[in-house]
DNA sequence: ACGACAACCGGACCACGGTCCGCTTCAACC
DNA sequence: GGTTGAAGCGGACCGTGGTCCGGTTGTCGT
């Protein structure tokens, strides 16, 4: 979560770092134990032994905190995409990579649905601009462009990104009770139809 | 918003009906004047000359009120779909009807983006189950099924419905500054690719 | 006209997310 | 070690969405 956009960014003070870690741990623990929607920010601050102000200065708001908690796992996924074995990693044809990417993201999101929902939904469009989402989008766009440059690449990318949203996934998984495997297959089919 | 699910539902008391109307008007007026996100429920209750409790008992919560305000216009769209001229109404081949439907919904949503966002986003998945959304979904599903019964109809329906979501539209319109016409064309292309 | 009951009303009340500002603590430099 | 300036801290505070319950008002049967 440290964002040293410029290398000249001031280093973090020791107590600040310690508190950040404590908050992250507390959030992870409480959200896992009591559920995301049943855990207030006050409770997290208290669990971390920290004032409310500290929490909010560090993380801005609730959905950003969720994003920060997700960040570690997200990096693992990014690594697998950038340097892992095909078809998720480089080496396979674009359409196959897209299907594999969809599968991976769906699985990732399904594993921690509530958390991703928190980050994605209650953030007034900030989600789309968040770092991990931007990376995902870029990856999709590159592959779409490689598979079928003769179409509206941006629009196709939007559709493929949106089909992986936590909201849609939550609806499909919980309301319509569609199993994950079916959604993964459906996404693969969508990719094939759209770009194949 | 009266929901006489069973015809035997108790009739509405006169003052209750009057208050419901006043609230609906006040909400419409204030939201139009000051913007959706800048208008609190307190303000609406005050403008309507009604207690807060009345407002919330009638409409449950903020997003449901937004839904109620949208309801009138939604009906017009439904009529056009069910009894209007082709290609939006009956008579055209399914793929063309789907493209026309997408166009209409996108235009409808774009016209009142903030309101639809309010109804769609801040409602913990209740949006998907709302009456208008259910009708839209059913319509999509029938057409998809007619156009291409040999695929995962439910999944395709989900994708086509999701591609019309206000969140995606807001992102495309505001963040990426894609003009509405482009999105309508993109949707038509999506339909063609997916089902043609 | 009147009484009785249910539906309805309204605003006090609560919990929560988020802000603000006076005080504290760190760390860098003498 | 002492001084100093700034980064950091925490909890009082605010506005908002949403709930609750004692009092009121409409409606219906007589």
Coordinates of C-alpha atoms (C1' of nucleotides) in Angstrom, one line a residue:
Chain A
X1 CA 0.0 0.0 0.0
X2 CA 2.9 2.4 0.3
X3 CA 2.7 4.4 -2.9
X4 CA 6.2 5.7 -3.5
X5 CA 5.1 7.1 -6.9
X6 CA 8.2 9.3 -6.9
X7 CA 11.3 7.7 -5.3
X8 CA 11.7 10.9 -3.5
X9 CA 8.6 10.3 -1.4
X10 CA 9.3 10.8 2.3
X11 CA 10.0 7.5 4.1
X12 CA 7.4 6.3 6.6
X13 CA 7.8 6.9 10.2
X14 CA 8.4 3.8 12.4
X15 CA 5.2 4.1 14.5
X16 CA 3.2 4.8 11.3
X17 CA 4.4 1.6 9.7
X18 CA 3.7 -0.4 12.9
X19 CA 0.1 1.0 13.0
X20 CA -0.5 0.3 9.4
X21 CA 0.5 -3.3 9.9
X22 CA -1.7 -3.6 13.0
X23 CA -4.7 -2.1 11.1
X24 CA -4.2 -4.5 8.2
X25 CA -4.0 -7.5 10.5
X26 CA -7.0 -6.4 12.6
X27 CA -9.1 -5.8 9.5
X28 CA -8.2 -9.2 8.0
X29 CA -8.9 -11.0 11.3
X30 CA -12.2 -9.3 12.1
X31 CA -13.5 -9.5 8.5
X32 CA -12.7 -13.2 8.4
X33 CA -14.2 -13.9 11.8
X34 CA -17.4 -11.8 11.8
X35 CA -18.0 -11.2 8.2
X36 CA -17.3 -8.1 6.2
X37 CA -20.7 -6.4 6.5
X38 CA -20.9 -7.0 10.2
X39 CA -17.6 -5.3 11.1
X40 CA -17.5 -1.5 11.6
X41 CA -14.5 0.7 11.1
X42 CA -14.7 1.6 14.8
X43 CA -14.3 -2.1 15.7
X44 CA -11.3 -2.4 13.4
X45 CA -9.7 0.6 15.0
X46 CA -10.3 -0.7 18.4
X47 CA -9.0 -4.2 17.6
X48 CA -5.9 -2.6 16.2
X49 CA -5.5 -0.5 19.3
X50 CA -5.5 2.7 17.3
X51 CA -7.7 5.8 17.0
X52 CA -10.3 6.1 14.3
X53 CA -8.5 9.1 12.8
X54 CA -5.4 7.1 12.3
X55 CA -7.3 4.4 10.5
X56 CA -8.9 6.8 8.1
X57 CA -5.8 8.9 7.5
X58 CA -4.0 5.8 6.5
X59 CA -6.5 4.2 4.3
X60 CA -8.9 6.9 3.3
X61 CA -12.1 4.9 3.5
X62 CA -13.6 1.5 3.9
X63 CA -13.3 0.3 0.3
X64 CA -9.7 1.4 0.1
X65 CA -8.9 -0.6 3.2
X66 CA -10.6 -3.6 1.6
X67 CA -8.4 -3.0 -1.5
X68 CA -5.3 -2.9 0.7
X69 CA -6.2 -6.2 2.3
X70 CA -6.7 -7.8 -1.1
X71 CA -3.5 -6.3 -2.4
X72 CA -1.1 -9.1 -1.4
X73 CA -3.2 -11.9 -3.0
X74 CA -3.7 -9.7 -6.1
X75 CA 0.1 -9.5 -6.6
X76 CA 0.3 -13.3 -6.7
X77 CA -2.2 -13.4 -9.4
X78 CA -0.4 -10.7 -11.3
X79 CA 2.9 -12.7 -11.1
X80 CA 1.2 -15.8 -12.4
X81 CA -0.1 -13.8 -15.3
X82 CA 3.1 -12.1 -16.1
X83 CA 5.7 -14.8 -15.5
X84 CA 3.9 -18.0 -14.8
X85 CA 3.4 -21.0 -17.1
X86 CA 0.9 -20.9 -20.0
X87 CA -2.0 -20.7 -20.7
X88 CA -2.3 -18.1 -17.9
X89 CA 1.2 -16.9 -18.4
X90 CA 2.9 -15.9 -21.6
X91 CA 3.2 -18.4 -24.4
X92 CA -0.3 -19.5 -25.3
X93 CA -2.5 -17.9 -28.0
X94 CA -4.5 -14.8 -26.9
X95 CA -7.9 -16.5 -26.9
X96 CA -6.6 -19.3 -24.6
X97 CA -4.9 -16.8 -22.4
X98 CA -8.0 -14.8 -22.0
X99 CA -10.0 -17.8 -21.0
X100 CA -7.4 -18.8 -18.5
X101 CA -7.3 -15.3 -17.1
X102 CA -11.0 -15.2 -16.8
X103 CA -11.0 -18.5 -14.9
X104 CA -8.3 -17.3 -12.6
X105 CA -10.0 -14.0 -11.8
X106 CA -13.4 -15.7 -11.3
X107 CA -11.8 -18.1 -8.9
X108 CA -9.9 -15.4 -7.1
X109 CA -13.0 -13.2 -6.7
X110 CA -15.2 -16.1 -5.6
X111 CA -12.8 -17.0 -2.9
X112 CA -13.2 -13.6 -1.2
X113 CA -16.5 -12.3 -2.6
X114 CA -17.5 -10.1 0.2
X115 CA -14.2 -8.3 0.4
X116 CA -14.1 -7.7 -3.4
X117 CA -17.7 -6.5 -3.3
X118 CA -16.8 -4.1 -0.6
X119 CA -13.9 -2.7 -2.7
X120 CA -15.8 -2.7 -5.9
X121 CA -19.3 -1.5 -5.0
X122 CA -19.0 1.1 -2.3
X123 CA -16.5 3.3 -3.9
X124 CA -18.3 5.6 -6.4
X125 CA -16.5 4.4 -9.5
X126 CA -13.0 4.5 -7.8
X127 CA -12.7 0.8 -8.3
X128 CA -12.3 1.1 -12.0
X129 CA -9.4 3.4 -11.5
X130 CA -7.7 1.4 -8.8
X131 CA -4.3 0.0 -9.6
X132 CA -5.1 -3.7 -9.7
X133 CA -8.1 -3.1 -11.9
X134 CA -6.1 -0.9 -14.2
X135 CA -3.5 -3.7 -14.6
X136 CA -6.2 -6.2 -15.3
X137 CA -7.8 -4.0 -17.9
X138 CA -4.5 -3.4 -19.6
X139 CA -3.8 -7.1 -19.8
X140 CA -7.2 -7.8 -21.2
X141 CA -6.9 -5.0 -23.8
X142 CA -3.5 -6.2 -25.0
X143 CA -4.9 -9.7 -25.5
X144 CA -8.1 -8.5 -27.2
X145 CA -6.1 -6.3 -29.5
X146 CA -3.8 -9.3 -30.4
X147 CA -6.7 -11.6 -31.0
X148 CA -8.9 -9.3 -33.1
X149 CA -7.5 -5.8 -33.8
X150 CA -10.3 -5.2 -36.3
X151 CA -13.0 -4.4 -33.8
X152 CA -13.8 -1.9 -31.1
X153 CA -11.1 -3.1 -28.8
X154 CA -12.0 -0.8 -26.0
X155 CA -15.6 -1.8 -26.0
X156 CA -14.8 -5.5 -26.1
X157 CA -12.3 -5.0 -23.3
X158 CA -15.0 -3.3 -21.2
X159 CA -17.4 -6.2 -21.8
X160 CA -14.9 -8.8 -20.9
X161 CA -13.8 -6.9 -17.8
X162 CA -17.3 -6.4 -16.7
X163 CA -18.2 -10.0 -17.1
X164 CA -15.7 -10.6 -14.3
X165 CA -17.2 -8.1 -11.9
X166 CA -17.8 -9.2 -8.3
X167 CA -21.4 -8.0 -8.5
X168 CA -22.2 -10.2 -11.5
X169 CA -20.4 -13.1 -9.9
X170 CA -22.3 -12.6 -6.6
X171 CA -25.6 -12.6 -8.4
X172 CA -24.7 -15.7 -10.5
X173 CA -23.3 -17.6 -7.5
X174 CA -25.7 -16.7 -4.8
X175 CA -29.0 -15.8 -6.5
X176 CA -29.0 -18.1 -9.5
X177 CA -26.9 -20.7 -7.8
X178 CA -24.7 -21.3 -10.8
X179 CA -21.6 -23.3 -10.0
X180 CA -18.2 -21.6 -10.6
X181 CA -17.2 -24.1 -13.2
X182 CA -20.2 -23.2 -15.3
X183 CA -19.3 -19.5 -15.2
X184 CA -15.7 -20.3 -16.1
X185 CA -16.9 -22.3 -19.1
X186 CA -19.4 -19.6 -20.0
X187 CA -16.6 -17.0 -20.0
X188 CA -14.4 -19.1 -22.1
X189 CA -17.2 -19.5 -24.6
X190 CA -17.8 -15.8 -24.6
X191 CA -14.2 -15.1 -25.4
X192 CA -14.2 -17.7 -28.2
X193 CA -17.4 -16.2 -29.7
X194 CA -16.3 -12.6 -29.4
X195 CA -12.8 -13.0 -30.6
X196 CA -12.4 -16.4 -32.1
Chain B
X1 CA -45.4 1.7 -6.2
X2 CA -48.6 0.3 -4.8
X3 CA -48.0 -3.4 -4.7
X4 CA -51.4 -5.1 -4.7
X5 CA -49.8 -8.5 -5.2
X6 CA -53.0 -10.1 -3.9
X7 CA -56.2 -8.3 -5.0
X8 CA -57.2 -8.6 -1.4
X9 CA -54.5 -6.2 -0.2
X10 CA -55.9 -3.6 2.1
X11 CA -56.7 -0.4 0.3
X12 CA -54.5 2.6 1.0
X13 CA -55.7 5.2 3.4
X14 CA -56.3 8.6 2.0
X15 CA -53.6 10.5 3.9
X16 CA -51.2 7.8 3.1
X17 CA -51.8 8.1 -0.6
X18 CA -51.5 11.8 -0.4
X19 CA -48.2 11.6 1.4
X20 CA -46.8 9.0 -1.0
X21 CA -47.5 11.4 -3.9
X22 CA -46.0 14.3 -2.1
X23 CA -42.8 12.3 -1.3
X24 CA -42.5 11.1 -4.9
X25 CA -42.9 14.7 -6.2
X26 CA -40.4 16.1 -3.7
X27 CA -37.8 13.5 -4.5
X28 CA -38.2 14.1 -8.2
X29 CA -37.9 17.8 -7.8
X30 CA -35.0 17.9 -5.4
X31 CA -33.0 15.3 -7.2
X32 CA -33.5 17.1 -10.5
X33 CA -32.6 20.5 -9.0
X34 CA -29.7 19.7 -6.7
X35 CA -28.4 16.4 -8.0
X36 CA -29.0 13.0 -6.6
X37 CA -25.9 12.7 -4.4
X38 CA -26.4 16.1 -2.9
X39 CA -29.9 15.5 -1.6
X40 CA -30.4 13.8 1.8
X41 CA -33.5 11.9 2.8
X42 CA -34.1 14.5 5.5
X43 CA -34.3 17.1 2.8
X44 CA -36.8 15.1 0.8
X45 CA -38.9 14.5 3.9
X46 CA -38.8 18.2 4.7
X47 CA -39.7 19.3 1.2
X48 CA -42.6 16.9 1.2
X49 CA -43.8 18.2 4.5
X50 CA -43.6 14.8 6.1
X51 CA -41.8 13.1 8.9
X52 CA -38.7 11.0 8.2
X53 CA -40.4 7.9 9.5
X54 CA -43.2 8.2 7.0
X55 CA -40.7 8.4 4.2
X56 CA -38.9 5.3 5.2
X57 CA -42.0 3.3 6.1
X58 CA -43.3 4.0 2.6
X59 CA -40.2 3.4 0.6
X60 CA -37.9 1.3 2.7
X61 CA -34.7 2.9 1.8
X62 CA -33.0 5.4 -0.5
X63 CA -32.5 3.1 -3.5
X64 CA -36.1 1.9 -3.4
X65 CA -37.3 5.5 -3.6
X66 CA -35.1 6.0 -6.6
X67 CA -36.6 2.9 -8.1
X68 CA -40.1 4.2 -7.5
X69 CA -39.3 7.5 -9.2
X70 CA -38.0 5.6 -12.2
X71 CA -41.0 3.4 -12.3
X72 CA -43.2 5.6 -14.5
X73 CA -40.6 5.9 -17.2
X74 CA -39.7 2.3 -17.0
X75 CA -43.3 1.4 -17.8
X76 CA -43.2 3.4 -21.0
X77 CA -40.1 1.5 -22.1
X78 CA -41.8 -1.8 -21.3
X79 CA -44.9 -0.8 -23.4
X80 CA -42.7 0.0 -26.3
X81 CA -41.1 -3.4 -26.0
X82 CA -44.2 -5.4 -25.6
X83 CA -46.6 -3.6 -28.0
X84 CA -44.6 -1.0 -30.0
X85 CA -43.4 -1.2 -33.6
X86 CA -40.4 -3.3 -34.6
X87 CA -37.5 -3.7 -34.2
X88 CA -38.0 -2.8 -30.5
X89 CA -41.5 -4.3 -30.4
X90 CA -42.6 -7.7 -31.7
X91 CA -42.1 -8.6 -35.3
X92 CA -38.4 -8.4 -36.0
X93 CA -35.9 -11.3 -35.8
X94 CA -34.5 -11.8 -32.2
X95 CA -31.0 -10.5 -32.9
X96 CA -32.3 -7.3 -34.2
X97 CA -34.8 -7.0 -31.4
X98 CA -31.9 -7.5 -28.9
X99 CA -29.8 -4.8 -30.5
X100 CA -32.8 -2.4 -30.5
X101 CA -33.5 -3.3 -26.9
X102 CA -29.9 -2.6 -25.9
X103 CA -30.0 0.7 -27.6
X104 CA -33.2 1.7 -25.9
X105 CA -32.0 0.7 -22.4
X106 CA -28.7 2.4 -22.9
X107 CA -30.4 5.6 -23.9
X108 CA -32.9 5.3 -21.0
X109 CA -30.1 4.8 -18.5
X110 CA -27.9 7.5 -19.9
X111 CA -30.7 10.0 -19.6
X112 CA -31.0 9.5 -15.8
X113 CA -27.7 8.0 -14.9
X114 CA -27.4 9.2 -11.3
X115 CA -30.8 8.0 -10.5
X116 CA -30.3 4.5 -11.9
X117 CA -26.9 4.3 -10.3
X118 CA -28.5 5.1 -6.9
X119 CA -31.1 2.3 -7.5
X120 CA -28.6 -0.1 -8.9
X121 CA -25.5 0.3 -6.8
X122 CA -26.5 1.0 -3.2
X123 CA -28.9 -1.8 -2.7
X124 CA -27.0 -4.9 -1.8
X125 CA -28.0 -7.0 -4.8
X126 CA -31.7 -6.0 -4.4
X127 CA -31.5 -4.4 -7.8
X128 CA -31.2 -7.7 -9.7
X129 CA -34.4 -8.9 -8.0
X130 CA -36.4 -5.7 -8.6
X131 CA -39.5 -5.9 -10.8
X132 CA -38.2 -3.9 -13.7
X133 CA -34.9 -5.7 -13.8
X134 CA -36.7 -9.0 -13.7
X135 CA -38.9 -8.0 -16.6
X136 CA -35.9 -6.9 -18.6
X137 CA -34.0 -10.1 -17.9
X138 CA -36.9 -12.3 -18.9
X139 CA -37.2 -10.4 -22.2
X140 CA -33.6 -10.9 -22.9
X141 CA -33.7 -14.5 -22.0
X142 CA -36.6 -15.2 -24.3
X143 CA -34.9 -13.5 -27.2
X144 CA -31.5 -15.2 -26.5
X145 CA -33.3 -18.5 -26.3
X146 CA -35.0 -17.9 -29.6
X147 CA -31.8 -16.8 -31.4
X148 CA -29.5 -19.5 -30.2
X149 CA -31.0 -22.2 -28.0
X150 CA -27.9 -24.4 -28.3
X151 CA -25.8 -22.4 -25.7
X152 CA -25.8 -21.6 -22.1
X153 CA -28.9 -19.3 -22.3
X154 CA -28.7 -18.2 -18.7
X155 CA -25.1 -17.2 -18.9
X156 CA -25.5 -15.4 -22.2
X157 CA -28.5 -13.5 -20.7
X158 CA -26.4 -12.5 -17.7
X159 CA -23.7 -11.1 -19.9
X160 CA -26.1 -9.2 -22.1
X161 CA -27.9 -7.8 -19.1
X162 CA -24.7 -6.9 -17.4
X163 CA -23.4 -5.1 -20.4
X164 CA -26.3 -2.7 -19.9
X165 CA -25.6 -1.9 -16.3
X166 CA -25.5 1.7 -15.2
X167 CA -22.2 1.2 -13.6
X168 CA -20.5 0.1 -16.8
X169 CA -22.3 2.8 -18.7
X170 CA -21.2 5.5 -16.2
X171 CA -17.6 4.3 -16.5
X172 CA -17.7 4.3 -20.3
X173 CA -19.5 7.6 -20.6
X174 CA -17.7 9.6 -17.9
X175 CA -14.3 8.0 -17.4
X176 CA -13.5 6.8 -20.9
X177 CA -15.7 9.5 -22.6
X178 CA -17.1 7.1 -25.1
X179 CA -20.1 8.6 -26.9
X180 CA -23.5 6.8 -26.4
X181 CA -23.7 5.9 -30.1
X182 CA -20.5 4.0 -29.9
X183 CA -21.8 2.0 -27.0
X184 CA -25.0 1.2 -28.8
X185 CA -23.1 0.1 -31.9
X186 CA -20.7 -2.0 -29.7
X187 CA -23.7 -3.7 -28.0
X188 CA -25.3 -4.5 -31.3
X189 CA -22.0 -6.0 -32.4
X190 CA -21.7 -8.0 -29.2
X191 CA -25.2 -9.4 -29.8
X192 CA -24.4 -10.3 -33.4
X193 CA -21.1 -12.0 -32.4
X194 CA -22.6 -13.9 -29.5
X195 CA -25.8 -15.1 -31.1
X196 CA -25.6 -14.5 -34.9
Chain C
dA1 C1' -73.2 11.0 15.6
dC2 C1' -70.2 8.2 17.9
dG3 C1' -67.0 4.8 19.4
dA4 C1' -63.3 1.7 18.7
dC5 C1' -59.6 -0.2 16.3
dA6 C1' -56.1 -0.3 13.1
dA7 C1' -53.3 2.1 10.2
dC8 C1' -50.5 5.8 10.1
dC9 C1' -47.6 9.7 11.5
dG10 C1' -43.5 12.2 13.1
dG11 C1' -39.5 13.2 15.2
dA12 C1' -36.4 11.5 18.9
dC13 C1' -33.0 8.2 18.7
dC14 C1' -29.1 5.1 17.1
dA15 C1' -25.0 3.3 14.6
dC16 C1' -21.9 4.2 11.3
dG17 C1' -18.6 6.3 8.0
dG18 C1' -15.9 10.1 7.7
dT19 C1' -13.6 14.8 9.3
dC20 C1' -10.9 18.0 12.2
dC21 C1' -7.7 19.9 15.3
dG22 C1' -5.0 20.3 19.5
dC23 C1' -1.6 17.4 21.6
dT24 C1' 2.3 13.9 21.2
dT25 C1' 6.1 11.6 19.4
dC26 C1' 9.6 10.7 16.2
dA27 C1' 13.9 11.6 14.0
dA28 C1' 17.3 14.6 12.1
dC29 C1' 20.6 18.0 13.0
dC30 C1' 23.5 20.4 16.1
Chain D
dG1 C1' 21.8 14.9 25.0
dG2 C1' 19.0 18.9 23.5
dT3 C1' 16.2 21.4 20.4
dT4 C1' 13.0 21.8 16.9
dG5 C1' 9.8 21.1 13.1
dA6 C1' 7.0 18.2 11.1
dA7 C1' 4.6 13.8 10.7
dG8 C1' 1.5 11.3 13.2
dC9 C1' -2.0 10.5 16.7
dG10 C1' -6.7 10.0 18.7
dG11 C1' -11.1 10.9 20.1
dA12 C1' -14.7 14.5 20.0
dC13 C1' -17.6 15.8 16.5
dC14 C1' -20.8 15.9 12.4
dG15 C1' -24.1 14.5 8.8
dT16 C1' -26.6 10.7 7.1
dG17 C1' -29.3 6.6 6.5
dG18 C1' -32.4 3.9 9.0
dT19 C1' -35.4 2.4 13.3
dC20 C1' -38.9 2.8 17.0
dC21 C1' -42.7 3.9 19.6
dG22 C1' -46.2 7.0 21.8
dG23 C1' -49.6 9.8 20.1
dT24 C1' -52.9 10.9 16.2
dT25 C1' -56.2 10.3 12.5
dG26 C1' -58.9 8.1 9.2
dT27 C1' -62.4 4.5 8.5
dC28 C1' -66.0 1.6 9.3
dG29 C1' -69.8 -0.5 11.9
dT30 C1' -73.7 0.8 14.6

